[in-house]
mmCIF file of C-alpha atoms in Angstrom:
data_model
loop_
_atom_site.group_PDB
_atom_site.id
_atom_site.type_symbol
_atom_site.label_atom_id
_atom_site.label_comp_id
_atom_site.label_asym_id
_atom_site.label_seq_id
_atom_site.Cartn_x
_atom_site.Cartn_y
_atom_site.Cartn_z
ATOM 1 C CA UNK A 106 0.000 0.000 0.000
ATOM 2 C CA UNK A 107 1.089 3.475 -0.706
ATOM 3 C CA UNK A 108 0.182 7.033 0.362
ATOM 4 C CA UNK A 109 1.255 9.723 -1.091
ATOM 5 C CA UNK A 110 1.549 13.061 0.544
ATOM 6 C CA UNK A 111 2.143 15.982 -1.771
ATOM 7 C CA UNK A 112 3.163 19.495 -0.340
ATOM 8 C CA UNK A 113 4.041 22.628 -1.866
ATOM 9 C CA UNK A 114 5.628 20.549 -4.586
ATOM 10 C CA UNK A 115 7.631 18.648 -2.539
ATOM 11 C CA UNK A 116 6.903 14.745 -2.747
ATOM 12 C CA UNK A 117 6.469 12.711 0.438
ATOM 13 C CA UNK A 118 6.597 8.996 -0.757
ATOM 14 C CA UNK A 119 5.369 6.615 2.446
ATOM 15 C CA UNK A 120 5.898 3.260 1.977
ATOM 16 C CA UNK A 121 3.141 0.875 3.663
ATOM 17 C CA UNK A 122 2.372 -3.060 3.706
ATOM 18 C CA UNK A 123 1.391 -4.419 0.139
ATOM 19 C CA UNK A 124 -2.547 -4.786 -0.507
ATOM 20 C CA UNK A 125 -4.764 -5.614 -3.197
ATOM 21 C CA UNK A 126 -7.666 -3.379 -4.432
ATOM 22 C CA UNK A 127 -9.911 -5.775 -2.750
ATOM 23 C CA UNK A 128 -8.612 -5.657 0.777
ATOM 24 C CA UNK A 129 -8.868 -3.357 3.314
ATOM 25 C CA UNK A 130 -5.400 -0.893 4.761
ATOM 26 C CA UNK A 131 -3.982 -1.720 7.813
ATOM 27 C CA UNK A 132 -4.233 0.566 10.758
ATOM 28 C CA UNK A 133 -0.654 0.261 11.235
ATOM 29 C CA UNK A 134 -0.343 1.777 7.189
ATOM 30 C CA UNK A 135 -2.626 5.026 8.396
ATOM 31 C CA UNK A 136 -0.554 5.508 11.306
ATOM 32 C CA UNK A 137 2.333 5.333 9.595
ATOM 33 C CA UNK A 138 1.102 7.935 7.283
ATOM 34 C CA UNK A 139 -0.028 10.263 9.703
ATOM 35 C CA UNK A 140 3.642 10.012 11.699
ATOM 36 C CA UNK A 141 4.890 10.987 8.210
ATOM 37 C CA UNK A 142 2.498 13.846 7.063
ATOM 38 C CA UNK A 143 3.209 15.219 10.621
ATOM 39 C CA UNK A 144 7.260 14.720 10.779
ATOM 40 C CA UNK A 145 7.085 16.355 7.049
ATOM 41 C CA UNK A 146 5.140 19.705 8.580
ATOM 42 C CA UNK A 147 7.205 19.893 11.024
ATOM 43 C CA UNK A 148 10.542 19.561 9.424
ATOM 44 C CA UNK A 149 10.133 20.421 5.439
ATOM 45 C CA UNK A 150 6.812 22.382 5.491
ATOM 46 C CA UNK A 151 7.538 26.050 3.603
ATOM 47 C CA UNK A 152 6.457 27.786 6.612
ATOM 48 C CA UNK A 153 7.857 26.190 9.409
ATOM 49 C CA UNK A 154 5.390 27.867 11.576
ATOM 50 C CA UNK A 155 2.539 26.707 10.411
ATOM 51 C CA UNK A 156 3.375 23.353 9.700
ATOM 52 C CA UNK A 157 3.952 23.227 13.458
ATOM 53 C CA UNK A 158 1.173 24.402 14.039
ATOM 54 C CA UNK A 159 -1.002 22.140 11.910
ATOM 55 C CA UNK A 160 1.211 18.931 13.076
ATOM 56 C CA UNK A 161 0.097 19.771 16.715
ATOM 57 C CA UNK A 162 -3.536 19.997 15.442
ATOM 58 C CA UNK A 163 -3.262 16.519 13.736
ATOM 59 C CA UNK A 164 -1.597 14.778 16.638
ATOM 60 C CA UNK A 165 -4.638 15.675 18.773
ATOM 61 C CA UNK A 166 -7.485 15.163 16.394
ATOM 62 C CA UNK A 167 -9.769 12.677 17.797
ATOM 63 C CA UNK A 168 -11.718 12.319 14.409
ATOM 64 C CA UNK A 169 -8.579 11.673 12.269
ATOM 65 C CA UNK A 170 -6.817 9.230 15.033
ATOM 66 C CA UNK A 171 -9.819 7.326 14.461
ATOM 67 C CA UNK A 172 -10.133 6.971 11.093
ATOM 68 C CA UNK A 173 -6.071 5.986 11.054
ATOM 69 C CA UNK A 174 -7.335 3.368 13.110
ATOM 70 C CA UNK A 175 -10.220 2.354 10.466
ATOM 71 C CA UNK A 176 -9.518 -0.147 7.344
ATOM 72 C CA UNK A 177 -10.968 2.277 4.806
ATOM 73 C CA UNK A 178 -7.777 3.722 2.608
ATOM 74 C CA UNK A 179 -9.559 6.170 0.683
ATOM 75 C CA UNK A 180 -11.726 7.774 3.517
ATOM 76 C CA UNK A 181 -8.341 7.997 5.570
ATOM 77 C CA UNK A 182 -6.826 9.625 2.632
ATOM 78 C CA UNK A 183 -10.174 12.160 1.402
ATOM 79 C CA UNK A 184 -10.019 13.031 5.524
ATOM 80 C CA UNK A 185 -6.411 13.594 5.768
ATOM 81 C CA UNK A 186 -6.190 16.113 2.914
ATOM 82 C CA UNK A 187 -9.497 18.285 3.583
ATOM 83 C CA UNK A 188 -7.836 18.153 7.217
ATOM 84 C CA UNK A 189 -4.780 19.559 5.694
ATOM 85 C CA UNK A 190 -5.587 21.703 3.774
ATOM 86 C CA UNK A 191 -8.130 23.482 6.433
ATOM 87 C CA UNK A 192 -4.747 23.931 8.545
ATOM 88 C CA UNK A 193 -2.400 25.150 6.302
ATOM 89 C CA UNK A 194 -4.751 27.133 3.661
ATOM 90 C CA UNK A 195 -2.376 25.300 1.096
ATOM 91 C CA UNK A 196 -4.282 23.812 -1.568
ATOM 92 C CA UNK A 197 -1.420 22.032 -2.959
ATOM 93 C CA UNK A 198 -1.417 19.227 0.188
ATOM 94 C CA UNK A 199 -2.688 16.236 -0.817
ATOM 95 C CA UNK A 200 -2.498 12.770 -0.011
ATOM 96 C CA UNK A 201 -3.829 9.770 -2.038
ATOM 97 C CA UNK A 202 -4.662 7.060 -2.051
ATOM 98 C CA UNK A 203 -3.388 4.064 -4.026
ATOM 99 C CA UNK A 204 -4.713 0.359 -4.034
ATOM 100 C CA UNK A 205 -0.965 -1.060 -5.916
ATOM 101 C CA UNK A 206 2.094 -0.923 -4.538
ATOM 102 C CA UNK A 207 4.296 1.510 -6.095
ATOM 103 C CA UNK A 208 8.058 0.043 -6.256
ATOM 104 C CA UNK A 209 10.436 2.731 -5.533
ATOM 105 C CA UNK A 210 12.931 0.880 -7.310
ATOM 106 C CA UNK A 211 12.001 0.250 -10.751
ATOM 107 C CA UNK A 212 13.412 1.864 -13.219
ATOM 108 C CA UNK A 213 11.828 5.080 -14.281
ATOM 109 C CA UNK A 214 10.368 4.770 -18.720
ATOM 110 C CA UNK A 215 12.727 7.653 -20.471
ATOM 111 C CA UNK A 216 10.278 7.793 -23.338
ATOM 112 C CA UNK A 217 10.097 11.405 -23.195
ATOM 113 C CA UNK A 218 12.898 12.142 -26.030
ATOM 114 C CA UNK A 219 14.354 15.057 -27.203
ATOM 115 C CA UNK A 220 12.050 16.760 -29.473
ATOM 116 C CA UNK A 221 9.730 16.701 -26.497
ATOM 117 C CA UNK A 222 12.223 18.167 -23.829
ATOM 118 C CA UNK A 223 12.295 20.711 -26.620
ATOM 119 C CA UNK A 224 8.610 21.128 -26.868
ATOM 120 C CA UNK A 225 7.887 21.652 -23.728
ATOM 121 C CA UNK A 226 11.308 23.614 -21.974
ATOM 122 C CA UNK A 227 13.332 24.490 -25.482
ATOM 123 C CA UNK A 228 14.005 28.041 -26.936
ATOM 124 C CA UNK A 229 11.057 28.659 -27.866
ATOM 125 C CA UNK A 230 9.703 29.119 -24.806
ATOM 126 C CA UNK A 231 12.792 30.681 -23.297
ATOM 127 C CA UNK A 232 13.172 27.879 -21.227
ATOM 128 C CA UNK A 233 10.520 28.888 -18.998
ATOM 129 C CA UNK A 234 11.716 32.319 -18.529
ATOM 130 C CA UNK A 235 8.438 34.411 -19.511
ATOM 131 C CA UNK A 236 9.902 38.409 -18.375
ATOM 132 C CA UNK A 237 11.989 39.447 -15.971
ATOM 133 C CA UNK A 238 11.535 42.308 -14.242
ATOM 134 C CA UNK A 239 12.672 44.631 -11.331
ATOM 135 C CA UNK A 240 8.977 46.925 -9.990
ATOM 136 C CA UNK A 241 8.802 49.631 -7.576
ATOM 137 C CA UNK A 242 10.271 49.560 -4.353
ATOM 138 C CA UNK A 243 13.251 47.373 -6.065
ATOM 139 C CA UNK A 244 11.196 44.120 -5.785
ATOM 140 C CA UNK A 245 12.680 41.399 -7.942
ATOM 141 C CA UNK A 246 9.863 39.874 -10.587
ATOM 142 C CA UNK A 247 10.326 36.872 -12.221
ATOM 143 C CA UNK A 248 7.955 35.086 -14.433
ATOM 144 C CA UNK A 249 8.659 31.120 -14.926
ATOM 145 C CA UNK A 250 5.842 29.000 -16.925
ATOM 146 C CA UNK A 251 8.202 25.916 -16.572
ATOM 147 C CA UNK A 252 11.057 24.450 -14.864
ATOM 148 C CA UNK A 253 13.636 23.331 -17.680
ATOM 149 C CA UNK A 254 15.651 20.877 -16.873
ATOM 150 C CA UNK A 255 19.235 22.530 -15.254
ATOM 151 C CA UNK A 256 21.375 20.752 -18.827
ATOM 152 C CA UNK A 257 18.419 23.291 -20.805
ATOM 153 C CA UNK A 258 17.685 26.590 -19.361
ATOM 154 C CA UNK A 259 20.039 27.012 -16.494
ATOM 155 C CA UNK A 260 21.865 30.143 -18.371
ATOM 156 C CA UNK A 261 18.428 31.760 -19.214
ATOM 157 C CA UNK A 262 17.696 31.167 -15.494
ATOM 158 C CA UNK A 263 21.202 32.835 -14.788
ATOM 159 C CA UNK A 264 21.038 35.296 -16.596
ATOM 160 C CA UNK A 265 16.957 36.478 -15.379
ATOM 161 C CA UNK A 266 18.449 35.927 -11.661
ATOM 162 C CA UNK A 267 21.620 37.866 -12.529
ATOM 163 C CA UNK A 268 19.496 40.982 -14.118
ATOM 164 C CA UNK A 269 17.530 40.585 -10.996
ATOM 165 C CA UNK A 270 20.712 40.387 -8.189
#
């Protein structure tokens, strides 16, 4: 079983006892999921202060201890992130549920070629770099529509930062 816990872009990959669509999670799989969510807001969350505060509020929340202690994987999940994101306003936290095991290990498909790396992050789009700007007060703008990958755009991005510095 595997629950995934995604906040403010950062990927939180808990690894859980392997179950089939058909059978229920194990309590022991929700708790271990909500030691992780909790250890994650309190030592990667973006704003340090209110991922401590929302861990304290999930460590004492009758209503979700319970359901970590139910067998029902999505309701856990659904509960967890509407929990989450009530705490943190942050609409990006979400946690999922999924019925297969996901193996960390494999390796990952590189069908995505060159003429789509170009596509999407190429020249053409400036590698992501949309304007660059410096506004009133000396406030630093800049506009990204993608993240190119660092072997692509890095001396765009250098250069927008550098303008920007």
């Amino acid at each position: 079983m595997k629950f995934i816990a995604l906040a403010a872009c950062l990927l939180l990959l808990v690894p859980t006892s392997a179950a089939t669509a058909q059978s229920p999670t194990s309590k022991a799989d929700h708790q271990a999921v909500l030691a992780a969510v909790i250890a994650h807001l309190e030592g990667d969350y973006v704003d340090m202060e209110v991922g401590a505060r929302a861990a304290s509020v999930l460590r004492s929340d009758e209503d979700l201890q319970s359901l970590a202690r139910s067998a029902d994987g999505e309701a856990f999940a659904t509960a967890l992130t509407e929990r989450l994101q009530a705490l943190t306003g942050d609409g990006h936290l979400n946690v999922e549920f999924v019925a297969e095991p996901i193996d960390l290990d494999a390796p990952v498909d590189d069908a995505f070629g060159d003429a789509e790396m170009d596509r999407y992050y190429g020249a053409h789009v400036n590698f992501g770099v949309r304007r660059a700007e410096q506004l009133d007060g000396n406030i630093g703008y800049l506009d990204l529509r993608v993240f190119a990958p660092i072997d692509m755009g890095a001396d765009t991005v250098v250069g927008a930062m550098t303008m920007l510095a």
